[in-house]
CSV table of C-alpha atoms and ligand atoms in Angstrom, one decimal:
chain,number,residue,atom,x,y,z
A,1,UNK,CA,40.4,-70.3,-63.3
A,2,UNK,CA,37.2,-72.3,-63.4
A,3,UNK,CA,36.2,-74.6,-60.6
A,4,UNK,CA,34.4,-78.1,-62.6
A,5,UNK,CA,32.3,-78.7,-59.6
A,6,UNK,CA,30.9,-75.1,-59.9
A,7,UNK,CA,27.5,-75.7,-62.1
A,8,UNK,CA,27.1,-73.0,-64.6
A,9,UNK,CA,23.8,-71.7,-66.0
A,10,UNK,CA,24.2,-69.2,-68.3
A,11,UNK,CA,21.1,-66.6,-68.7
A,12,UNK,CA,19.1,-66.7,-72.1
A,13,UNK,CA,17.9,-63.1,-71.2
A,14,UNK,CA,21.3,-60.9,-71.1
A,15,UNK,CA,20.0,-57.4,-69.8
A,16,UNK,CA,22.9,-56.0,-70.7
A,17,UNK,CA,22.0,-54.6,-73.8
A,18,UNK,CA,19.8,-52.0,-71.9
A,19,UNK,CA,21.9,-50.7,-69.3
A,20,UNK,CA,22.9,-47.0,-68.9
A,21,UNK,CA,26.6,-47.0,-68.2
A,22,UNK,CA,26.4,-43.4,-68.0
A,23,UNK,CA,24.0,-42.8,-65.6
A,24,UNK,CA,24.3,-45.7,-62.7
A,25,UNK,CA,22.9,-45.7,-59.7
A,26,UNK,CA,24.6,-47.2,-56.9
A,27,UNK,CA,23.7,-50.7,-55.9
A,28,UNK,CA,20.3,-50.4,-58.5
A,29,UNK,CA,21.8,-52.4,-61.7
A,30,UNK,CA,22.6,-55.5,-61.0
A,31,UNK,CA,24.8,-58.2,-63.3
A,32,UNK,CA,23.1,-61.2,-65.0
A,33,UNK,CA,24.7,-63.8,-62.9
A,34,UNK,CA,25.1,-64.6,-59.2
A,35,UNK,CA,27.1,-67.1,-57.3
A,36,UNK,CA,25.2,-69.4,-54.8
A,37,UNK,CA,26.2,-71.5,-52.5
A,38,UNK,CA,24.4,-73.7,-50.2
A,39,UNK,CA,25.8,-74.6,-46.2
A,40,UNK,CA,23.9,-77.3,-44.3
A,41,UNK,CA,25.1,-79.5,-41.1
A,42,UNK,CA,28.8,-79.0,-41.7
A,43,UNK,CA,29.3,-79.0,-44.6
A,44,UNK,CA,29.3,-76.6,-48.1
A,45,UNK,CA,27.5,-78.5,-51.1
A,46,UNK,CA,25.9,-77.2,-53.9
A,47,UNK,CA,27.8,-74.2,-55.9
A,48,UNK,CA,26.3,-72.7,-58.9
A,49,UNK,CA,26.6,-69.8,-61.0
A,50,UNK,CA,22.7,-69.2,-62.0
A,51,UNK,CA,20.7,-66.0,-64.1
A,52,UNK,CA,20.5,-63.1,-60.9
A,53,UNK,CA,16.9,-63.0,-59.8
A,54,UNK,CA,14.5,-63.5,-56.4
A,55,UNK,CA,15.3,-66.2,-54.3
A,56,UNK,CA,12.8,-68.1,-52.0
A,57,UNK,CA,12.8,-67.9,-48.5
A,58,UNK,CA,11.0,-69.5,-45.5
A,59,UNK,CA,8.9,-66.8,-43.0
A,60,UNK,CA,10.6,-68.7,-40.2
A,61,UNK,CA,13.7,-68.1,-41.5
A,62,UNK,CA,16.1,-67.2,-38.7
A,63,UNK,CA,18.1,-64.5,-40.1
A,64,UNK,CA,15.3,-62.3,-40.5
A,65,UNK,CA,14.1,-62.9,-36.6
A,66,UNK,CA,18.0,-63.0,-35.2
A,67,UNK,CA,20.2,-61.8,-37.2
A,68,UNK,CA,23.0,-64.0,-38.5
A,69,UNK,CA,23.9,-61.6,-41.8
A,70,UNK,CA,27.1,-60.7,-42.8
A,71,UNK,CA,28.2,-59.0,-46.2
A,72,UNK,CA,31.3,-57.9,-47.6
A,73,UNK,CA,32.2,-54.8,-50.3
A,74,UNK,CA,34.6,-55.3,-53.2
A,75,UNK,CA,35.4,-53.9,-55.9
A,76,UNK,CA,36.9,-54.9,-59.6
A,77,UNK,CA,38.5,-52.9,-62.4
A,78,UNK,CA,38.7,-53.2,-66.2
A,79,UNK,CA,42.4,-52.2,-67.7
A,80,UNK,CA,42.6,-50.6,-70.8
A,81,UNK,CA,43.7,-53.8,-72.4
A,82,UNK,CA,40.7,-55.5,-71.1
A,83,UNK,CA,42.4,-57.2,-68.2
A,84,UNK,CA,39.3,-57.5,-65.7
A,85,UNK,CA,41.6,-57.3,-62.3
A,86,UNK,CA,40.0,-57.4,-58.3
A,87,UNK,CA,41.4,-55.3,-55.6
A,88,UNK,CA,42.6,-57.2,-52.8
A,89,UNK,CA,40.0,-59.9,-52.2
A,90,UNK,CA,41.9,-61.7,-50.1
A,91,UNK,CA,41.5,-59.0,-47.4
A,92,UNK,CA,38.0,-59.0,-47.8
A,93,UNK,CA,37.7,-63.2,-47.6
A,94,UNK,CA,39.5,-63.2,-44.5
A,95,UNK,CA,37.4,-60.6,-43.0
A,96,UNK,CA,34.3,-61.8,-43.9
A,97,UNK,CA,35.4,-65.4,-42.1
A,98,UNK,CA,36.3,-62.9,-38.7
A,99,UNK,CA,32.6,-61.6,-38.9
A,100,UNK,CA,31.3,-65.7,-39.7
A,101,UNK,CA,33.1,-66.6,-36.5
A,102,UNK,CA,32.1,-64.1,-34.6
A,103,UNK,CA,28.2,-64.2,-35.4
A,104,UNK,CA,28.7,-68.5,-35.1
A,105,UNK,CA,28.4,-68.6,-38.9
A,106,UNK,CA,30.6,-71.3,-41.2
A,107,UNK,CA,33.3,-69.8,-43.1
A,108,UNK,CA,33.4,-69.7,-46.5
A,109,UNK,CA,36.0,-71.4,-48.3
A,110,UNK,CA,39.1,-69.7,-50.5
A,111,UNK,CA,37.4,-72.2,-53.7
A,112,UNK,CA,33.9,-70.6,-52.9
A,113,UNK,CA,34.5,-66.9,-52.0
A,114,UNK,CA,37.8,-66.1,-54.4
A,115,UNK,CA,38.2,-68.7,-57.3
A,116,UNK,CA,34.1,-68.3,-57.4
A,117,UNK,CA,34.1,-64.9,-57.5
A,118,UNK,CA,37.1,-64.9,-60.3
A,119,UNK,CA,34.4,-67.2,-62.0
A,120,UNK,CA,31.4,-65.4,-61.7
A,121,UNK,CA,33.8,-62.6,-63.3
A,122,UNK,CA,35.0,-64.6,-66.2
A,123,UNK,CA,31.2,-64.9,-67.1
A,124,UNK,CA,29.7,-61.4,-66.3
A,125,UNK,CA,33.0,-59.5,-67.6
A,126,UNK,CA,31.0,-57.2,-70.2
A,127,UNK,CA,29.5,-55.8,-66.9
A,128,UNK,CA,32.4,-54.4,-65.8
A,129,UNK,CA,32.8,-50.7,-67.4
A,130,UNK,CA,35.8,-50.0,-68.8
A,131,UNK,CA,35.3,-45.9,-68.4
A,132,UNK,CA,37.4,-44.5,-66.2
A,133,UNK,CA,37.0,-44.3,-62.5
A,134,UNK,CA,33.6,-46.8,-63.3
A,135,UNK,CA,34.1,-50.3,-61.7
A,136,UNK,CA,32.0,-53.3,-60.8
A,137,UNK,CA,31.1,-53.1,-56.9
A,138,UNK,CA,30.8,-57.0,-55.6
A,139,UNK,CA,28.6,-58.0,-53.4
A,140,UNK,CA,28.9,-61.5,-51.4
A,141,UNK,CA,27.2,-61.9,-48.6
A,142,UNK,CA,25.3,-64.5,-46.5
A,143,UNK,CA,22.3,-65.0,-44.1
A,144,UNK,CA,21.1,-68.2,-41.6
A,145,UNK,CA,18.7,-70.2,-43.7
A,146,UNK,CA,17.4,-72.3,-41.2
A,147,UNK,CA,13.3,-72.3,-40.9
A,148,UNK,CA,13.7,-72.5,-36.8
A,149,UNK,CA,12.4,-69.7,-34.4
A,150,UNK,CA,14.7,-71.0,-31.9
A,151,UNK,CA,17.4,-69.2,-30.9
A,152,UNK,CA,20.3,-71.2,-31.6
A,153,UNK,CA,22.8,-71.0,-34.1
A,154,UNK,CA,21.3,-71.8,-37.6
A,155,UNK,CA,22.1,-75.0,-39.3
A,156,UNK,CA,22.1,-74.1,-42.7
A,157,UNK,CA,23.1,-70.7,-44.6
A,158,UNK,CA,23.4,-69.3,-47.8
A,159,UNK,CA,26.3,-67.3,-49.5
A,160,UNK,CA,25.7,-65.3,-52.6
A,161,UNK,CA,27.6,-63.4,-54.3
A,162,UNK,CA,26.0,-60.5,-56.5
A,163,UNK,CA,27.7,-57.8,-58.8
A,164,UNK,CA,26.8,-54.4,-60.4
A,165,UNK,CA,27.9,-51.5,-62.4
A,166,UNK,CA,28.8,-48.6,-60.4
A,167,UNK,CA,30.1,-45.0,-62.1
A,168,UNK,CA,32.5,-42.6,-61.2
A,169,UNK,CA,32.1,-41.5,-58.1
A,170,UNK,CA,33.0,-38.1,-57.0
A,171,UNK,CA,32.2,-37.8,-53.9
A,172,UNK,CA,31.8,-34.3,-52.5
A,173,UNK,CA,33.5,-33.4,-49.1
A,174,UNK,CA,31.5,-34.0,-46.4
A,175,UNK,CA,30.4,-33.1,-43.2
A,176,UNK,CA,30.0,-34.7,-39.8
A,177,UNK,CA,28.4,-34.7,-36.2
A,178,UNK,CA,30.7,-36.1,-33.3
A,179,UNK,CA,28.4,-38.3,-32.0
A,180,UNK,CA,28.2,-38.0,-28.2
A,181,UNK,CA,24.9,-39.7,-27.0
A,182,UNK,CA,24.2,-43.0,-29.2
A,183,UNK,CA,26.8,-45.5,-29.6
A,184,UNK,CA,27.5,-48.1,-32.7
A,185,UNK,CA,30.4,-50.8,-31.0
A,186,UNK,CA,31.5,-51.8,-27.5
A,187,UNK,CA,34.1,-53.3,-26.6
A,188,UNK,CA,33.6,-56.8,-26.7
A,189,UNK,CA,30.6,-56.4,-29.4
A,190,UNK,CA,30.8,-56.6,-32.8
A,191,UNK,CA,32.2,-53.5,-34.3
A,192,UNK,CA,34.5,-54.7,-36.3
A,193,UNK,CA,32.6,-57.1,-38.2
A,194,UNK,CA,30.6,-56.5,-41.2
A,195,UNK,CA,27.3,-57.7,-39.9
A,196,UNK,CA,23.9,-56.1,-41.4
A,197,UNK,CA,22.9,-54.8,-37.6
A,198,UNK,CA,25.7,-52.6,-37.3
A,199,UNK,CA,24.3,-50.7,-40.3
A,200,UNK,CA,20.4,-50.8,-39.0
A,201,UNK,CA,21.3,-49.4,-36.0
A,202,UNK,CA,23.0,-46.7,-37.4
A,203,UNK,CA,20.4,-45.0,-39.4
A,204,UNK,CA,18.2,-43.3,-36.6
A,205,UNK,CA,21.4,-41.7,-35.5
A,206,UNK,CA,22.4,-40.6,-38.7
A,207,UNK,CA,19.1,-39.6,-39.4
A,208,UNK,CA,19.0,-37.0,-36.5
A,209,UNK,CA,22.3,-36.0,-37.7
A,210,UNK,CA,20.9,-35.4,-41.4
A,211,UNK,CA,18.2,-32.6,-39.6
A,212,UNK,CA,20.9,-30.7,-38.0
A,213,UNK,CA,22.9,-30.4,-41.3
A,214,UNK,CA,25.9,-32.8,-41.4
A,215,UNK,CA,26.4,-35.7,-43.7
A,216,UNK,CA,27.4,-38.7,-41.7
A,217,UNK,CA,28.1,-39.2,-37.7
A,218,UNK,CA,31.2,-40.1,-36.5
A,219,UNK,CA,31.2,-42.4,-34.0
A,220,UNK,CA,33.0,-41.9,-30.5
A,221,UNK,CA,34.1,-44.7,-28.2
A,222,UNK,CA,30.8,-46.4,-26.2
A,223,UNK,CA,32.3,-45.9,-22.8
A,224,UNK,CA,33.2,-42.1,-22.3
A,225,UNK,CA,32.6,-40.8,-25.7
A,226,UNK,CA,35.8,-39.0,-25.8
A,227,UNK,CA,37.6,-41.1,-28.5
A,228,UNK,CA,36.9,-41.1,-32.7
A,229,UNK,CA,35.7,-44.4,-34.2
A,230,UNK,CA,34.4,-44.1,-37.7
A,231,UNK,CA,32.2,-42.9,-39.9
A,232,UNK,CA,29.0,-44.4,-41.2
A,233,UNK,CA,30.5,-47.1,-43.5
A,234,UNK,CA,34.4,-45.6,-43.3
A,235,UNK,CA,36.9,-45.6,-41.5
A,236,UNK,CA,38.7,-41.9,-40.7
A,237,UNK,CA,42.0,-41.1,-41.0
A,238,UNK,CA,43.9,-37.2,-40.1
A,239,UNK,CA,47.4,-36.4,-41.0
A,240,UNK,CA,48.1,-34.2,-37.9
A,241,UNK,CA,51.3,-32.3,-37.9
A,242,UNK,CA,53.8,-35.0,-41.0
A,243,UNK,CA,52.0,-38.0,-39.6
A,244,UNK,CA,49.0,-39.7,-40.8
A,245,UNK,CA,47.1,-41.1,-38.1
A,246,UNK,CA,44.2,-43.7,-37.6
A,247,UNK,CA,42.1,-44.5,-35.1
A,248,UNK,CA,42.3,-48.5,-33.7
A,249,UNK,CA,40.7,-51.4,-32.0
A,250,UNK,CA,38.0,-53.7,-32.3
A,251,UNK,CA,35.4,-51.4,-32.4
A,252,UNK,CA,35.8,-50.3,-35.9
A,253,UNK,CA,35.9,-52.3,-38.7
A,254,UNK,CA,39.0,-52.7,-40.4
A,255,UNK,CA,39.0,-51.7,-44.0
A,256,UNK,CA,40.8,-52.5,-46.7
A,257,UNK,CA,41.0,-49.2,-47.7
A,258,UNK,CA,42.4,-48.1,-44.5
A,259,UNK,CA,45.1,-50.4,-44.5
A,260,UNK,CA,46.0,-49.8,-47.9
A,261,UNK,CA,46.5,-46.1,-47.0
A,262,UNK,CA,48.4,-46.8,-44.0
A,263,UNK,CA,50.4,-49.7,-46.1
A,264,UNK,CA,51.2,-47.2,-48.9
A,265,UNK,CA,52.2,-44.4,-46.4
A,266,UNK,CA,54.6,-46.6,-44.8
A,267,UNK,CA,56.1,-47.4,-48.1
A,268,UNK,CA,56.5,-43.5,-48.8
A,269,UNK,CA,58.4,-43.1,-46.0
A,270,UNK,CA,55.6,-41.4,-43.9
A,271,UNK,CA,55.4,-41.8,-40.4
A,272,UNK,CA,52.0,-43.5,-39.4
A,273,UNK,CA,50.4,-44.4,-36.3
A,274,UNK,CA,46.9,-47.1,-35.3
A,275,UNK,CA,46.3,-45.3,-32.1
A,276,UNK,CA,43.5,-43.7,-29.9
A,277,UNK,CA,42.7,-40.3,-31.2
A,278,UNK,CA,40.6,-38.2,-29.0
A,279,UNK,CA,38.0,-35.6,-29.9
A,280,UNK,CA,40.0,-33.2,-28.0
A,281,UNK,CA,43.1,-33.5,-30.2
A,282,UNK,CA,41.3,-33.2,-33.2
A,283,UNK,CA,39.8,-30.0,-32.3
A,284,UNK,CA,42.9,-28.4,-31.0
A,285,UNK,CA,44.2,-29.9,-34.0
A,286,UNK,CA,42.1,-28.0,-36.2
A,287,UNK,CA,41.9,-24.4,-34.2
A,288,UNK,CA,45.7,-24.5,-34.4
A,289,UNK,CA,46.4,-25.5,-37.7
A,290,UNK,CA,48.2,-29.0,-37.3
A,291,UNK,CA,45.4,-31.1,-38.7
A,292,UNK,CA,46.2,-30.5,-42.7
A,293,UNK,CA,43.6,-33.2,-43.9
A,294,UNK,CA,40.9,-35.4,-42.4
A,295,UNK,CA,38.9,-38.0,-44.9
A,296,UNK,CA,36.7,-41.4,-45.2
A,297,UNK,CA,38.3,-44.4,-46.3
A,298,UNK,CA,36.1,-46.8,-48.0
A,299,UNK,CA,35.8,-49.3,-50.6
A,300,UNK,CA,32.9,-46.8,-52.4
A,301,UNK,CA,34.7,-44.2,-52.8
A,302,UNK,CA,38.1,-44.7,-51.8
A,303,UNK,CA,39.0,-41.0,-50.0
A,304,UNK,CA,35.9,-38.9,-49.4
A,305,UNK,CA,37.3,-35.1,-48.1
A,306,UNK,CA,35.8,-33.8,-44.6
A,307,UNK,CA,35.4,-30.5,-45.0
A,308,UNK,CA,33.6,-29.7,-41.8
A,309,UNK,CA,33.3,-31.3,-38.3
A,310,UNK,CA,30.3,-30.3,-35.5
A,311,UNK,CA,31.2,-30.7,-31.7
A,312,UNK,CA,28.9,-29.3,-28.8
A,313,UNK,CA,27.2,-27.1,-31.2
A,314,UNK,CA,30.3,-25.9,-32.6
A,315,UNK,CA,31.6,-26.2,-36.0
A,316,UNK,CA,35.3,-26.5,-37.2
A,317,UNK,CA,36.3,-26.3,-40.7
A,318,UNK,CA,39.3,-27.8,-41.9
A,319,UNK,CA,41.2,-26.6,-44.8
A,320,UNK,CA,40.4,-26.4,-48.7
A,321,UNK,CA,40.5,-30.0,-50.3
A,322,UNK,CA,43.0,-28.6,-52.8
A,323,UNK,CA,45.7,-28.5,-50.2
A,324,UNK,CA,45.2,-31.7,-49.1
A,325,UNK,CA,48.9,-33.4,-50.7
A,326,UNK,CA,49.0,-36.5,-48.6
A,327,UNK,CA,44.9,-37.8,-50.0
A,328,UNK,CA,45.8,-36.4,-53.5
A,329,UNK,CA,48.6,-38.4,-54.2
A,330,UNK,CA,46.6,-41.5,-52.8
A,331,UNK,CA,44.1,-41.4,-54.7
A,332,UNK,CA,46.2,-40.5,-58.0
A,333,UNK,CA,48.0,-43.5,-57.1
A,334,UNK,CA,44.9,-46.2,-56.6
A,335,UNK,CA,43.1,-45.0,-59.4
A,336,UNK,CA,46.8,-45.7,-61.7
A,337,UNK,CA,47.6,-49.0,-59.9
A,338,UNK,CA,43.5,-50.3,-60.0
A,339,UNK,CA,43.3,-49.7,-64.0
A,340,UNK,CA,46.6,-51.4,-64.6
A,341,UNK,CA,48.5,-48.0,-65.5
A,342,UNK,CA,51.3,-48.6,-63.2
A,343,UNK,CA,53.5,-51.7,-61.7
A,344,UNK,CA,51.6,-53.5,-59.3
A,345,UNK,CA,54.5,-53.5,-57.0
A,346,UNK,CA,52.2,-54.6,-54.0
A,347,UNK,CA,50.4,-57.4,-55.2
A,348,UNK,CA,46.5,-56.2,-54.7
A,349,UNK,CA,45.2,-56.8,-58.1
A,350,UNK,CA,43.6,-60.3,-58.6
A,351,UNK,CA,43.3,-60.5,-62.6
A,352,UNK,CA,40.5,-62.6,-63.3
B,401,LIG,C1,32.9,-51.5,-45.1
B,401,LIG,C2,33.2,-50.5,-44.0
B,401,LIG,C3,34.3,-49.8,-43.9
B,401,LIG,C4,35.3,-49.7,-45.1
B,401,LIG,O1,35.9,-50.9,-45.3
B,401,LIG,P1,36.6,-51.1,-46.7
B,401,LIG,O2,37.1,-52.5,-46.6
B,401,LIG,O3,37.7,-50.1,-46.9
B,401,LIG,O4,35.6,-50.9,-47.8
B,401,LIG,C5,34.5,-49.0,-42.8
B,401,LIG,N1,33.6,-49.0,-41.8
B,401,LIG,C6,32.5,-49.7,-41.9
B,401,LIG,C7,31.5,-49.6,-40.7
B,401,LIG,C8,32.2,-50.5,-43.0
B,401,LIG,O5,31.1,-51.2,-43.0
């Protein structure tokens, strides 16, 4: 699909060419063409697809002093045939319009965000690898513009949309530190948008957590700590006892991954449940066996294991990955539908 009013220029300078494909970095290689779009008093104007590469900005500019910055992570797939085919975009364009309303930010339109993004894809398709478990990661995102130090709402923004190579990635099972003392979301706040302070705010946390051994935090509820949240940039989901559980609300941010796992769970005949899941049941959980598998769910890496969870200076390890039936099978199963090996029964891949 190609959108006329959408002005194209095409790069004279491919960098293609000199790309590793076998040793990518995440987020360091970026494709030859960006989408850019333009917001100012109401209304959307200029869209073009232009050569990636710096941008100007104005010191004053009022995202960098208040914050209006959202961002969204998606990711697209190339078949064996060559199909180039996006998984469930339209999940990620409606959630990126939750966290524009929410931060008083425009939405982006379904011609901008999607049928642009299917366009930017049409152009920069020899960037996405066709090895297995590779994939292009998308990027859009978009900031106040506005050259104001005010604080008020801005009246202009910018919406980009940036792509990149990203390998196989086999994540290792990780570990994590109930977080007790510092909090990410309250109620009422912005947890489960995808705003670029949530993640700023997280890194002294997870710093402290880093020097006392564990991987990631996860996050525990702001008023009493006693209820599980997330993970850094995950969701967490436990199969405890036959049912696969997740914790809920709008303190977490509601991923696509997530509720793809929950959606094909459901369709297995699984019983699942969005609920409150307190610290205390997961540790019982674990001492006595009913938690079988705990993981991350997130566009990056689609399942990442946990392997071991710290709680009051106590560790609890929960059984060997290999076990893990429920996760397996999920995986197996994304990875099949994503590069086009199987029926597409659910509708989640976009082919470009
Ligand atoms: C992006 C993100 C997730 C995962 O969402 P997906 O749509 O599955 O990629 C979970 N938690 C946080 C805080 C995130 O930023």
């Amino acid at each position: 699909m190609t959108r006329t009013d959408i002005r194209v220029e095409q790069t004279q300078h491919s960098r293609l060419a000199d790309v590793d494909f076998d040793n990518l970095v995440f987020g360091k290689v970026l494709s030859d063409h960006m989408l850019v779009a333009d917001y100012h008093d109401g209304v959307w104007g200029d869209v073009s697809i232009v050569p990636y590469g710096n941008i100007s900005i104005s010191p004053s500019m009022s995202a960098l002093h208040y914050g209006q910055s959202i961002f969204e992570g998606i990711k697209a797939y190339k078949f064996e045939d060559g199909t180039v085919s996006i998984f469930r975009p339209d999940k990620n364009w409606e959630r990126f319009n939750k966290s524009a309303t929410r931060l008083q930010m425009p939405e982006v339109p379904q011609e901008i965000f999607i049928d642009g993004l299917k366009q930017l894809l049409s152009i920069d398709q020899n960037w996405v690898p066709n090895k297995n478990g590779s994939s292009l990661y998308i990027r859009p995102f978009m900031f106040a513009t506005e050259a104001a130090l005010g604080v008020h709402p801005s009246i202009s923004y910018k919406f980009i949309i940036i792509t990149g190579p990203v390998g196989a990635y086999y994540s290792k099972p990780i570990s994590l530190k109930v977080e007790t003392e510092y909090t990410r979301a309250a109620d009422g706040g912005v947890g489960f948008s995808k705003n670029a302070g949530n993640y700023a705010l997280a890194l002294y946390p997870t710093e402290l957590a880093h020097k006392q051994g564990y991987d990631q935090v996860m996050w525990t509820d702001a008023r009493e700590h006693k209820y599980i949240e997330e993970a850094g940039t995950a969701n967490l989901i436990f199969r405890i006892g036959d049912t696969i559980i997740t914790p809920h609300g709008d303190t977490i941010l509601h991923g696509v991954t997530r509720r793809t796992i929950i959606e094909l769970a459901d369709a297995w005949g699984l019983k699942t449940e969005q609920r409150k899941v307190s610290v205390d049941e997961l540790i019982q959980g674990i001492e006595s066996g009913q938690v079988s598998e705990a993981f991350a769910a997130g566009t990056a890496a689609t399942i990442t294991h946990i392997s071991r969870i710290g709680f009051n200076g106590r560790d609890y390890e929960l059984p060997a990955v290999e076990t893990r039936e429920f996760s397996l099978k999920v995986l197996d199963y994304l990875n099949d539908l994503r590069y086009g090996r199987i029926e597409d029964s659910f509708g989640w891949n976009f082919v470009v």
